[in-house]
Coordinates of C-alpha atoms in Angstrom, one line a residue:
Chain A
M1 CA 0.0 0.0 0.0
S2 CA 1.5 3.3 -1.0
A3 CA 1.9 5.7 1.9
L4 CA 1.5 9.4 1.4
H5 CA 1.9 11.8 4.2
R6 CA -1.2 13.7 5.3
L7 CA -1.5 17.4 5.6
R8 CA -3.1 17.1 9.0
D9 CA 0.2 15.6 10.2
T10 CA 2.9 17.2 8.1
G11 CA 1.3 20.4 6.6
P12 CA 1.7 24.0 7.7
P13 CA 0.5 24.7 11.2
E14 CA -2.5 26.6 10.1
T15 CA -3.6 23.8 7.8
R16 CA -3.0 21.2 10.4
A17 CA -5.1 23.2 12.9
L18 CA -7.9 23.7 10.4
L19 CA -8.0 20.0 9.4
R20 CA -7.9 18.7 12.9
A21 CA -10.5 21.2 14.2
G22 CA -12.9 20.9 11.4
A23 CA -12.7 17.2 10.5
D24 CA -15.5 16.2 12.7
V25 CA -19.0 16.9 11.6
V26 CA -21.7 16.2 14.2
P27 CA -25.1 15.4 12.7
P28 CA -27.9 17.7 14.0
V29 CA -30.0 16.2 16.7
G30 CA -32.8 14.0 15.3
L31 CA -31.4 14.0 11.8
A32 CA -30.4 10.3 12.0
E33 CA -33.9 9.3 13.2
T34 CA -35.6 11.4 10.5
V35 CA -33.5 9.9 7.8
R36 CA -34.0 6.4 9.1
R37 CA -37.8 6.7 9.1
G38 CA -37.6 8.0 5.5
V39 CA -35.5 5.0 4.5
E40 CA -37.7 2.5 6.1
Q41 CA -40.8 4.0 4.5
R42 CA -39.1 3.9 1.1
T43 CA -38.0 0.4 1.5
A44 CA -41.2 -1.0 2.9
P45 CA -42.5 -4.1 1.0
R46 CA -45.7 -2.4 0.1
R47 CA -43.9 0.4 -1.6
R48 CA -41.7 -2.1 -3.4
A49 CA -44.8 -4.0 -4.6
R50 CA -46.2 -0.7 -5.9
A51 CA -43.0 0.1 -7.6
R52 CA -43.0 -3.3 -9.3
L53 CA -46.5 -2.7 -10.4
W54 CA -45.6 0.6 -12.0
L55 CA -42.5 -1.0 -13.5
G56 CA -44.7 -3.8 -15.0
L57 CA -47.2 -1.3 -16.4
G58 CA -44.4 0.8 -17.8
L59 CA -42.9 -2.2 -19.5
L60 CA -46.3 -3.2 -20.9
T61 CA -47.0 0.2 -22.2
G62 CA -43.5 0.5 -23.7
T63 CA -43.8 -2.9 -25.4
A64 CA -47.3 -2.0 -26.8
F65 CA -45.9 1.3 -28.0
A66 CA -42.9 -0.4 -29.6
F67 CA -45.0 -2.9 -31.5
G68 CA -47.4 -0.2 -32.6
A69 CA -44.5 2.0 -33.7
R70 CA -43.1 -0.9 -35.6
E71 CA -46.3 -1.5 -37.4
V72 CA -46.5 2.2 -38.3
V73 CA -42.9 2.1 -39.6
R74 CA -43.7 -1.0 -41.6
R75 CA -46.6 0.7 -43.3
G76 CA -44.5 3.7 -43.9
E77 CA -41.9 1.6 -45.6
R78 CA -44.5 -0.1 -47.7
S79 CA -45.9 3.2 -49.0
G80 CA -42.8 5.3 -49.1
P81 CA -39.8 5.2 -51.4
T82 CA -37.4 2.3 -50.9
S83 CA -33.7 2.0 -51.5
H84 CA -32.3 0.2 -54.5
A85 CA -31.0 -2.6 -52.2
A86 CA -34.4 -3.1 -50.6
R87 CA -36.0 -3.3 -54.0
L88 CA -33.5 -5.9 -55.1
A89 CA -34.2 -7.9 -52.0
R90 CA -37.9 -7.9 -52.6
G91 CA -37.5 -8.7 -56.3
A92 CA -36.9 -6.5 -59.2
P93 CA -39.9 -4.4 -60.5
V94 CA -41.9 -6.3 -63.1
A95 CA -42.4 -5.0 -66.5
P96 CA -46.0 -4.0 -67.1
T97 CA -48.3 -5.6 -69.6
V98 CA -50.1 -3.1 -71.8
I99 CA -53.5 -4.2 -73.1
P100 CA -53.9 -3.0 -76.7
L101 CA -56.4 -0.3 -76.8
A102 CA -57.9 -1.6 -79.9
S103 CA -59.0 -4.8 -78.1
V104 CA -61.1 -2.8 -75.6
P105 CA -64.3 -1.7 -77.1
A106 CA -65.0 1.8 -75.9
P107 CA -68.2 3.7 -76.4
E108 CA -68.0 6.9 -78.3
A109 CA -68.5 10.0 -76.2
E110 CA -68.5 13.7 -76.8
P111 CA -65.0 15.2 -77.0
V112 CA -64.1 17.4 -74.1
P113 CA -62.2 20.6 -75.0
R114 CA -58.8 20.7 -73.4
A115 CA -57.3 23.9 -72.1
T116 CA -53.8 22.8 -73.0
P117 CA -52.7 20.6 -75.8
P118 CA -51.2 17.2 -74.7
P119 CA -47.4 16.7 -75.2
A120 CA -46.4 15.7 -78.6
G121 CA -45.2 12.3 -77.6
E122 CA -48.5 11.4 -76.0
A123 CA -50.9 12.9 -78.5
P124 CA -53.6 10.4 -79.4
A125 CA -54.4 9.8 -83.0
P126 CA -56.6 12.4 -84.6
G127 CA -60.2 11.3 -84.5
A128 CA -59.8 9.2 -81.4
S129 CA -62.6 9.4 -78.9
A130 CA -62.3 11.4 -75.6
S131 CA -62.4 8.2 -73.6
S132 CA -59.7 6.6 -75.5
R133 CA -57.6 9.8 -75.2
H134 CA -58.2 9.7 -71.5
R135 CA -57.2 6.1 -71.4
A136 CA -54.1 6.8 -73.4
A137 CA -53.1 9.5 -71.0
H138 CA -53.3 7.1 -68.1
S139 CA -51.6 4.4 -70.0
A140 CA -48.6 6.7 -70.3
A141 CA -48.0 5.9 -66.6
G142 CA -47.4 2.3 -67.8
P143 CA -44.2 1.6 -65.7
R144 CA -46.3 2.0 -62.6
D145 CA -48.9 -0.4 -63.8
P146 CA -49.0 -3.0 -61.1
R147 CA -50.1 -5.9 -63.2
P148 CA -47.7 -8.9 -63.0
T149 CA -45.7 -9.7 -66.0
S150 CA -46.9 -12.2 -68.5
G151 CA -44.8 -14.8 -70.2
V152 CA -43.0 -17.2 -67.8
P153 CA -45.3 -18.0 -64.9
A154 CA -43.9 -16.9 -61.7
A155 CA -43.2 -19.4 -59.0
P156 CA -45.8 -19.4 -56.2
A157 CA -44.8 -17.2 -53.3
P158 CA -44.3 -18.9 -49.9
G159 CA -47.7 -19.5 -48.4
V160 CA -49.5 -19.4 -51.8
L161 CA -51.6 -22.4 -52.4
A162 CA -51.8 -24.1 -55.8
S163 CA -54.8 -23.2 -57.9
D164 CA -56.7 -26.5 -57.4
A165 CA -56.3 -26.2 -53.6
V166 CA -57.6 -22.7 -53.7
D167 CA -60.5 -23.9 -55.8
R168 CA -61.4 -26.5 -53.2
I169 CA -61.2 -24.0 -50.4
F170 CA -63.5 -21.7 -52.3
A171 CA -66.0 -24.4 -53.3
A172 CA -69.0 -22.5 -54.5
P173 CA -71.8 -22.4 -52.0
D174 CA -75.2 -23.3 -53.3
D175 CA -76.0 -20.0 -54.9
A176 CA -79.1 -18.8 -56.8
R177 CA -81.2 -19.6 -53.7
P178 CA -83.1 -16.4 -52.9
K179 CA -83.2 -15.4 -49.3
A180 CA -86.4 -14.9 -47.4
H181 CA -86.1 -11.2 -47.3
D182 CA -85.2 -10.9 -51.0
K183 CA -88.7 -11.8 -52.2
A184 CA -90.0 -9.6 -54.9
G185 CA -91.7 -6.5 -53.6
G186 CA -89.5 -6.5 -50.5
V187 CA -86.5 -5.1 -52.3
R188 CA -85.7 -1.4 -51.9
P189 CA -85.0 0.7 -55.1
G190 CA -81.6 -0.1 -56.4
L191 CA -81.5 -3.6 -55.0
A192 CA -82.1 -6.6 -57.2
P193 CA -83.2 -10.0 -56.1
R194 CA -80.2 -12.1 -55.1
G195 CA -78.9 -14.7 -57.4
G196 CA -80.7 -13.1 -60.4
A197 CA -80.2 -14.0 -64.0
D198 CA -77.1 -11.8 -64.2
E199 CA -75.2 -14.0 -61.7
A200 CA -76.7 -17.3 -62.4
L201 CA -76.2 -17.4 -66.1
V202 CA -72.5 -16.5 -65.9
S203 CA -70.3 -19.3 -67.2
P204 CA -66.9 -20.0 -65.6
A205 CA -65.1 -18.7 -68.7
E206 CA -67.1 -15.5 -68.6
R207 CA -66.4 -15.2 -64.9
L208 CA -62.7 -14.8 -65.6
L209 CA -63.6 -11.7 -67.6
R210 CA -65.3 -10.2 -64.5
I211 CA -64.0 -8.6 -61.4
G212 CA -64.5 -11.4 -58.8
V213 CA -64.3 -11.1 -55.0
R214 CA -64.8 -14.3 -53.1
W215 CA -64.5 -14.4 -49.3
E216 CA -64.4 -17.9 -47.8
G217 CA -67.9 -18.7 -46.6
R218 CA -69.7 -16.0 -48.6
K219 CA -71.2 -15.8 -52.0
E220 CA -68.9 -14.6 -54.7
V221 CA -69.4 -11.0 -55.9
S222 CA -68.6 -10.4 -59.5
L223 CA -68.9 -7.4 -61.7
A224 CA -68.6 -7.3 -65.4
V225 CA -66.2 -4.9 -67.1
T226 CA -67.5 -3.9 -70.5
G227 CA -65.4 -1.2 -72.1
S228 CA -65.5 1.7 -69.7
R229 CA -68.5 0.3 -67.7
V230 CA -68.4 -1.7 -64.6
H231 CA -71.7 -3.3 -63.7
G232 CA -73.3 -6.1 -61.8
Q233 CA -74.7 -6.8 -58.4
V234 CA -73.0 -6.8 -55.0
R235 CA -75.1 -8.6 -52.4
G236 CA -78.3 -7.5 -54.1
A237 CA -77.3 -3.9 -54.8
V238 CA -77.1 -3.0 -58.4
V239 CA -73.8 -1.5 -59.3
D240 CA -73.4 0.4 -62.6
L241 CA -70.5 2.7 -63.0
E242 CA -69.0 4.3 -66.0
V243 CA -65.7 5.8 -66.5
K244 CA -65.9 8.9 -68.6
P245 CA -63.3 11.5 -69.4
A246 CA -62.5 13.2 -66.0
L247 CA -65.6 11.6 -64.5
L248 CA -66.7 8.5 -62.8
E249 CA -70.5 8.3 -62.6
G250 CA -73.3 5.8 -62.2
H251 CA -75.2 4.2 -59.4
I252 CA -74.6 1.9 -56.5
G253 CA -77.7 0.4 -54.9
G254 CA -79.9 3.3 -56.0
E255 CA -77.4 5.9 -54.8
R256 CA -76.0 8.2 -57.4
V257 CA -72.2 8.2 -57.8
L258 CA -70.6 11.3 -59.3
L259 CA -66.8 11.7 -59.0
W260 CA -64.8 14.2 -60.8
L261 CA -61.3 13.0 -61.7
R262 CA -58.4 15.3 -61.9
R263 CA -54.9 13.9 -62.2
E264 CA -54.3 11.9 -59.1
E265 CA -57.4 13.1 -57.2
A266 CA -61.1 12.5 -57.3
S267 CA -63.8 14.2 -55.5
G268 CA -67.6 14.3 -55.6
T269 CA -70.6 12.7 -54.0
I270 CA -72.0 9.3 -53.4
G271 CA -75.6 9.3 -52.4
G272 CA -75.3 13.0 -51.6
R273 CA -72.4 12.5 -49.3
D274 CA -69.1 14.1 -50.1
V275 CA -66.3 11.7 -50.9
A276 CA -62.7 12.2 -52.1
F277 CA -59.8 10.0 -53.2
V278 CA -56.1 10.6 -53.6
L279 CA -53.9 8.2 -55.6
T280 CA -50.3 8.1 -54.5
P281 CA -47.7 6.3 -56.8
T282 CA -45.2 4.2 -55.0
Q283 CA -42.1 2.4 -56.3
R284 CA -44.1 -0.7 -57.1
G285 CA -47.6 0.4 -57.6
H286 CA -50.2 2.7 -56.1
I287 CA -51.9 3.5 -52.9
L288 CA -55.4 4.9 -53.0
R289 CA -56.7 6.8 -49.9
G290 CA -60.1 8.2 -49.6
N291 CA -63.5 7.7 -48.1
V292 CA -66.9 6.3 -49.0
P293 CA -70.1 6.8 -47.0
G294 CA -69.5 5.0 -43.7
H295 CA -65.8 4.4 -43.8
G296 CA -62.4 5.4 -45.0
V297 CA -60.6 3.5 -47.8
R298 CA -57.0 2.6 -48.2
L299 CA -56.1 0.3 -51.0
E300 CA -52.6 -0.6 -52.1
L301 CA -52.0 -2.5 -55.4
A302 CA -48.5 -3.3 -56.3
S303 CA -46.9 -5.7 -58.7
R304 CA -46.9 -8.5 -56.3
M305 CA -49.5 -7.7 -53.6
L306 CA -52.9 -6.3 -53.0
S307 CA -54.1 -5.0 -49.6
F308 CA -56.9 -2.9 -48.4
L309 CA -58.3 -1.3 -45.3
P310 CA -60.8 -1.8 -43.7
G311 CA -61.2 -5.4 -44.6
C312 CA -58.0 -7.2 -45.2
E313 CA -54.9 -5.5 -43.9
R314 CA -52.7 -8.5 -44.9
D315 CA -51.1 -8.7 -48.3
L316 CA -52.9 -10.8 -50.9
L317 CA -50.4 -12.4 -53.3
P318 CA -50.9 -13.1 -57.0
L319 CA -51.5 -16.6 -58.1
P320 CA -49.1 -17.8 -60.9
E321 CA -50.5 -17.0 -64.3
V322 CA -52.0 -19.8 -66.2
P323 CA -52.1 -19.7 -70.0
G324 CA -55.7 -19.4 -71.1
R325 CA -56.8 -17.7 -67.8
P326 CA -56.8 -14.0 -68.5
G327 CA -56.4 -11.6 -65.7
T328 CA -54.7 -11.8 -62.3
T329 CA -56.0 -13.5 -59.2
Y330 CA -54.8 -12.4 -55.8
Q331 CA -55.5 -14.5 -52.8
G332 CA -54.5 -14.9 -49.2
L333 CA -55.6 -15.2 -45.6
C334 CA -57.0 -12.1 -44.0
P335 CA -56.6 -11.2 -40.3
N336 CA -60.2 -12.1 -39.7
G337 CA -59.3 -15.7 -40.5
R338 CA -61.1 -15.8 -43.8
R339 CA -59.5 -16.6 -47.1
L340 CA -60.0 -14.1 -49.9
R341 CA -59.6 -14.3 -53.6
V342 CA -59.8 -11.3 -55.9
H343 CA -59.8 -11.7 -59.6
L344 CA -59.0 -8.7 -61.8
P345 CA -59.8 -9.2 -65.5
P346 CA -57.9 -7.6 -68.4
G347 CA -60.8 -5.2 -69.0
W348 CA -60.3 -3.8 -65.5
Y349 CA -56.6 -3.2 -66.2
A350 CA -57.6 -1.3 -69.3
L351 CA -59.4 1.3 -67.3
P352 CA -57.6 4.4 -66.2
E353 CA -55.7 3.9 -62.9
L354 CA -57.6 6.3 -60.6
P355 CA -61.2 5.2 -61.4
R356 CA -60.3 1.5 -61.6
L357 CA -58.7 1.7 -58.1
I358 CA -61.7 3.7 -56.8
V359 CA -64.0 1.0 -58.1
L360 CA -61.9 -1.7 -56.5
G361 CA -61.7 0.2 -53.2
M362 CA -65.4 0.6 -53.1
L363 CA -66.0 -3.0 -53.9
L364 CA -63.4 -4.5 -51.5
T365 CA -63.4 -2.4 -48.4
E366 CA -66.0 -3.2 -45.7
K367 CA -67.0 -1.5 -42.5
E368 CA -65.4 -2.9 -39.4
D369 CA -67.3 -5.9 -38.2
I370 CA -68.6 -4.1 -35.1
L371 CA -70.1 -1.4 -37.3
R372 CA -71.2 -3.5 -40.2
H373 CA -74.9 -2.9 -39.7
E374 CA -74.7 0.8 -38.9
A375 CA -75.6 3.5 -41.4
P376 CA -74.4 5.1 -43.5
R377 CA -72.9 2.4 -45.7
L378 CA -72.1 2.1 -49.4
L379 CA -73.1 -1.6 -50.0
P380 CA -75.3 -4.0 -48.1
P381 CA -73.5 -5.7 -45.2
P382 CA -72.1 -9.1 -46.1
E383 CA -73.9 -12.1 -44.7
D384 CA -71.8 -15.0 -43.7
E385 CA -73.1 -18.5 -44.4
G386 CA -74.8 -20.0 -41.4
E387 CA -75.1 -16.6 -39.7
E388 CA -78.3 -16.0 -37.9
K389 CA -80.4 -13.2 -39.1
Chain B
M1 CA -30.8 -17.0 7.7
L2 CA -32.1 -15.4 10.8
M3 CA -29.7 -14.3 13.5
N4 CA -30.3 -12.9 16.9
V5 CA -28.2 -9.8 16.7
A6 CA -29.0 -8.7 20.2
A7 CA -27.3 -11.8 21.5
R8 CA -24.3 -11.3 19.4
K9 CA -21.4 -9.2 20.7
E10 CA -21.7 -5.7 19.1
P11 CA -18.9 -4.6 16.9
E12 CA -17.0 -1.8 18.4
G13 CA -16.7 1.7 16.9
P14 CA -18.1 3.1 13.7
I15 CA -17.5 1.3 10.4
G16 CA -14.5 2.7 8.7
G17 CA -13.2 4.6 11.7
D18 CA -11.0 3.7 14.6
G19 CA -11.9 0.5 16.3
A20 CA -13.7 -0.7 13.2
P21 CA -15.3 -4.1 13.5
T22 CA -13.5 -7.2 12.4
P23 CA -14.3 -8.5 8.9
A24 CA -16.0 -11.5 10.5
A25 CA -18.3 -9.3 12.6
E26 CA -19.0 -7.1 9.6
A27 CA -19.9 -10.1 7.5
A28 CA -22.2 -11.4 10.3
L29 CA -24.0 -8.1 10.5
V30 CA -24.4 -7.9 6.7
A31 CA -25.7 -11.5 6.6
A32 CA -28.2 -10.7 9.3
C33 CA -29.4 -7.7 7.3
Q34 CA -29.6 -9.8 4.1
A35 CA -31.8 -12.2 6.0
G36 CA -34.2 -9.4 6.8
D37 CA -33.3 -8.8 10.4
A38 CA -34.7 -5.4 11.2
A39 CA -32.6 -5.0 14.4
A40 CA -29.4 -5.8 12.4
W41 CA -30.3 -3.2 9.8
R42 CA -30.8 -0.5 12.5
Q43 CA -27.5 -1.5 14.1
L44 CA -25.8 -1.1 10.7
Y45 CA -27.6 2.2 10.1
D46 CA -26.6 3.6 13.5
R47 CA -23.0 2.8 12.8
C48 CA -22.9 4.0 9.3
F49 CA -24.9 7.2 9.6
P50 CA -22.1 9.4 11.1
L51 CA -19.7 8.3 8.4
V52 CA -22.1 8.9 5.6
H53 CA -23.3 12.2 7.0
R54 CA -19.7 13.4 7.5
V55 CA -18.7 12.5 3.9
V56 CA -21.8 13.9 2.4
V57 CA -21.2 17.3 4.2
R58 CA -17.5 17.4 3.4
L59 CA -18.1 16.6 -0.2
G60 CA -19.9 20.0 -0.5
T61 CA -23.5 19.0 -0.4
P62 CA -25.6 22.0 0.6
W63 CA -27.0 21.7 4.1
R64 CA -30.5 21.8 2.9
E65 CA -30.0 18.7 0.8
V66 CA -28.0 16.6 3.2
P67 CA -31.0 14.7 4.7
D68 CA -32.3 13.8 1.3
V69 CA -28.9 12.7 0.0
C70 CA -28.4 10.6 3.2
Q71 CA -31.7 9.0 2.7
D72 CA -31.0 8.2 -0.9
I73 CA -27.7 6.6 0.1
F74 CA -29.3 4.4 2.7
V75 CA -32.1 3.4 0.4
R76 CA -29.4 2.3 -2.1
V77 CA -27.5 0.5 0.7
H78 CA -30.7 -1.3 1.8
R79 CA -31.4 -2.5 -1.7
G80 CA -27.8 -3.3 -2.5
L81 CA -27.2 -5.3 0.6
R82 CA -28.9 -8.3 -0.9
G83 CA -26.3 -8.5 -3.6
F84 CA -23.4 -7.5 -1.4
R85 CA -20.9 -10.4 -1.6
A86 CA -18.2 -9.1 0.8
E87 CA -15.6 -9.0 -2.0
A88 CA -14.8 -5.5 -0.7
R89 CA -15.0 -4.1 2.8
L90 CA -18.4 -2.8 3.7
S91 CA -16.8 0.6 4.4
T92 CA -15.3 0.8 0.9
W93 CA -18.7 -0.1 -0.6
L94 CA -20.4 2.5 1.6
Y95 CA -17.9 5.2 0.5
R96 CA -18.4 4.4 -3.1
I97 CA -22.2 4.6 -2.8
T98 CA -21.9 7.9 -0.9
V99 CA -19.5 9.5 -3.4
N100 CA -21.7 8.4 -6.3
E101 CA -24.8 9.6 -4.7
V102 CA -23.3 13.0 -3.8
N103 CA -22.1 13.4 -7.4
R104 CA -25.6 12.5 -8.7
A105 CA -27.2 15.0 -6.3
G106 CA -24.7 17.6 -7.5
R107 CA -25.5 17.0 -11.1
T108 CA -29.3 17.2 -10.4
G109 CA -28.8 20.4 -8.5
A110 CA -26.8 21.9 -11.3
L111 CA -29.5 20.8 -13.8
W112 CA -32.2 22.5 -11.7
R113 CA -30.2 25.6 -11.4
A114 CA -29.7 25.6 -15.2
V115 CA -33.5 25.1 -15.8
G116 CA -34.2 27.8 -13.3
A117 CA -31.9 30.2 -15.1
V118 CA -33.5 29.4 -18.4
L119 CA -37.0 29.9 -17.0
G120 CA -36.0 33.1 -15.3
R121 CA -36.5 31.7 -11.9
E122 CA -33.6 31.8 -9.6
V123 CA -33.1 28.6 -7.7
R124 CA -31.9 29.5 -4.2
S125 CA -28.3 28.4 -3.8
A126 CA -26.9 26.9 -0.7
A127 CA -24.5 29.7 0.0
P128 CA -26.8 32.1 1.8
E129 CA -28.1 29.4 4.1
E130 CA -24.6 28.4 5.0
L131 CA -23.8 31.9 6.0
R132 CA -26.9 32.2 8.2
P133 CA -25.7 33.3 11.6
D134 CA -27.7 30.7 13.5
L135 CA -26.3 27.9 11.5
V136 CA -22.8 29.3 11.6
L137 CA -23.0 29.5 15.4
E138 CA -24.0 25.9 15.6
R139 CA -20.8 24.8 13.9
S140 CA -17.4 25.7 15.0
Q141 CA -15.6 28.4 13.1
A142 CA -13.0 26.0 11.9
S143 CA -15.5 23.6 10.6
T144 CA -17.3 26.4 8.7
E145 CA -14.0 27.6 7.3
L146 CA -13.0 24.1 6.2
Q147 CA -16.4 23.6 4.6
Q148 CA -16.2 26.8 2.6
I149 CA -12.7 25.9 1.4
L150 CA -13.8 22.5 0.4
A151 CA -16.9 23.9 -1.4
A152 CA -14.6 26.1 -3.5
M153 CA -12.5 23.1 -4.7
R154 CA -13.2 21.1 -7.9
P155 CA -15.4 18.0 -7.2
K156 CA -12.9 15.3 -8.3
Q157 CA -10.1 16.8 -6.3
R158 CA -12.4 17.4 -3.4
E159 CA -13.3 13.7 -3.4
A160 CA -9.7 12.7 -3.2
F161 CA -8.8 15.3 -0.6
V162 CA -11.7 14.5 1.7
L163 CA -11.2 10.7 1.5
H164 CA -7.5 11.0 2.1
E165 CA -7.1 13.9 4.5
I166 CA -10.3 13.6 6.5
E167 CA -11.4 10.0 6.1
E168 CA -7.8 8.8 6.2
L169 CA -8.2 6.3 3.4
S170 CA -5.2 5.0 1.6
L171 CA -4.6 5.7 -2.1
E172 CA -5.6 2.2 -3.0
Q173 CA -8.8 2.5 -1.1
I174 CA -9.6 5.8 -2.7
A175 CA -8.9 4.4 -6.1
E176 CA -11.3 1.6 -5.3
V177 CA -14.0 4.0 -4.1
V178 CA -13.8 6.4 -7.0
E179 CA -13.0 3.6 -9.5
S180 CA -9.9 5.2 -10.9
P181 CA -6.3 4.2 -11.1
V182 CA -4.0 5.0 -8.1
E183 CA -1.9 7.3 -10.2
T184 CA -4.9 9.4 -11.1
V185 CA -5.9 9.6 -7.5
K186 CA -2.4 10.6 -6.6
S187 CA -2.4 13.4 -9.2
R188 CA -5.8 14.6 -8.1
L189 CA -4.6 14.7 -4.5
K190 CA -1.6 16.7 -5.4
H191 CA -3.6 19.3 -7.2
A192 CA -6.2 19.2 -4.4
R193 CA -3.6 20.0 -1.8
S194 CA -2.1 22.9 -3.7
D195 CA -5.7 24.2 -4.2
F196 CA -6.5 23.8 -0.6
E197 CA -3.4 25.7 0.5
R198 CA -4.1 28.5 -2.0
L199 CA -7.7 28.9 -1.0
R200 CA -6.8 28.8 2.7
R201 CA -4.2 31.6 2.2
Q202 CA -6.7 33.6 0.2
R203 CA -9.3 33.4 3.0
Q204 CA -6.6 34.3 5.5
M205 CA -5.7 37.4 3.6
Q206 CA -9.4 38.3 3.2
A207 CA -9.9 37.9 6.9
A208 CA -6.9 40.1 7.6
A209 CA -8.1 42.8 5.2
Q210 CA -11.5 42.8 6.9
A211 CA -10.0 43.0 10.3
A212 CA -7.9 46.0 9.1
L213 CA -11.1 47.7 7.8
V214 CA -13.0 47.1 11.0
A215 CA -10.2 48.2 13.4
P216 CA -10.0 52.0 12.3
E217 CA -13.8 52.2 12.7
K218 CA -13.7 50.9 16.3
A219 CA -10.7 53.1 17.2
P220 CA -12.4 56.5 17.3
S221 CA -15.4 55.3 19.3
G222 CA -13.0 53.8 21.8
G223 CA -11.0 57.1 22.0
A224 CA -14.2 59.2 22.6
R225 CA -15.1 57.1 25.5

């Protein structure tokens, strides 16, 4: 042990006196007792139990927040720009498939005067209809077209079932059986009897040319796409929408739909209620955000996934393309435990991006289960098979 | 393990001071505390409190905050006793907790003073209270003077100085307490000593100057009488 002299022994006399005289500090009377009581109170078992409870609650809250934050970050990553490395890790972007415009019959419409002439490279042929010009303008955004590539069929993604297995899962329920409350005369305007001729007479081949939405345990919903029209029935509600230049109009279940389209935005009314949509391009596709009467809408369609809120937050993955089966089919298991399959025909892809995603958003999204029977709502609530009415 | 502390022979003298208990007695006391013996805890507390209080005061803690700092120290001791493995002497462990807690309290106080300065509220410093006549009278003049010199020193040097000159710890013990190499402690101590001498001389000169100012004022009144 190294020894070092101390000032109190060897220092100057004044220092020695100061250190010797002032070294002792006598605690004030009662201080020791006061401090001891405080210590005993703070270290009492009851206090420790309370501290543990607070600690546990804090940990719980922190964990919940961390998981919530992670989910928010995950969504942000999905919608925001991604790095080149991240894109490579997820798979290179897929070249789009452009449907020849000539193959899509489009009704003639009155030309709409344009304030500014289109760019030279994008100018449609003279004499082309307004709707085809509109379609051509949207087709210019081809690289963002989320449709999977054609040609070599892609290998099924992990968790994707083979087509026949999916078909077994979605074995058609005995349809065309009218429900008790759908009797003629008991249907409100805009609602058609369920299982009408429009649905019953559709052949499987024709079905592939329609937008199809099949939830496990529910009847399939399918809408025909004819040129710029989307029409059919959704749970008894007649849907008839037409995409016009700068306009999406028609009816859903007797409610008038009128949406003005301007670049990446749409606004207007559905059944007299104000609605609006915004389309945001992402690296791999598009995100549509907006609202319909009764709920908000968020739909993301990318080259290899489809998801929408509320309804199915989880990604639906595309089935491998099969020669002779036109269109793309997305399928997956949703958080509510139901499998879902969505078929998008070539005619749907031929529509401009904004209105076609709005149609899909209106068709797919559903109010939360707890609110499903509350007004207002865009479409009749889904009825699960075996559900008591 | 429960132990009847009352029946055991009490260790003599405060821990760390003259007549410190033997390591065996110290270990027995700690073991009884670890077993939840309240009487043993009080015995330990009574023996440690003077040491802790003395070091807390000498390390420059404002008088107002001394009870709180002492309480924090003993709460830490109470909680830490369960994990105390007697690898170091109890006194060394106690010194380390005390020094750390005093430093923490000093940082907190500085933070509050900074916050007060930002918000435009002046946080009352300890100095005016220390100069209160009633408190000054309670303590001896030498103790007050020593306290004021120590308060003017830099914290790290004050630690080394107090532990060596007042608590009479060896350099190795101080190094263990402050968790620094012995050479560092030696260097701090060297600077602390020169600072202490310088500050003492300054105060001496100030006192002489004050005495010189007061003396001529008293002289005429004495002459008139």
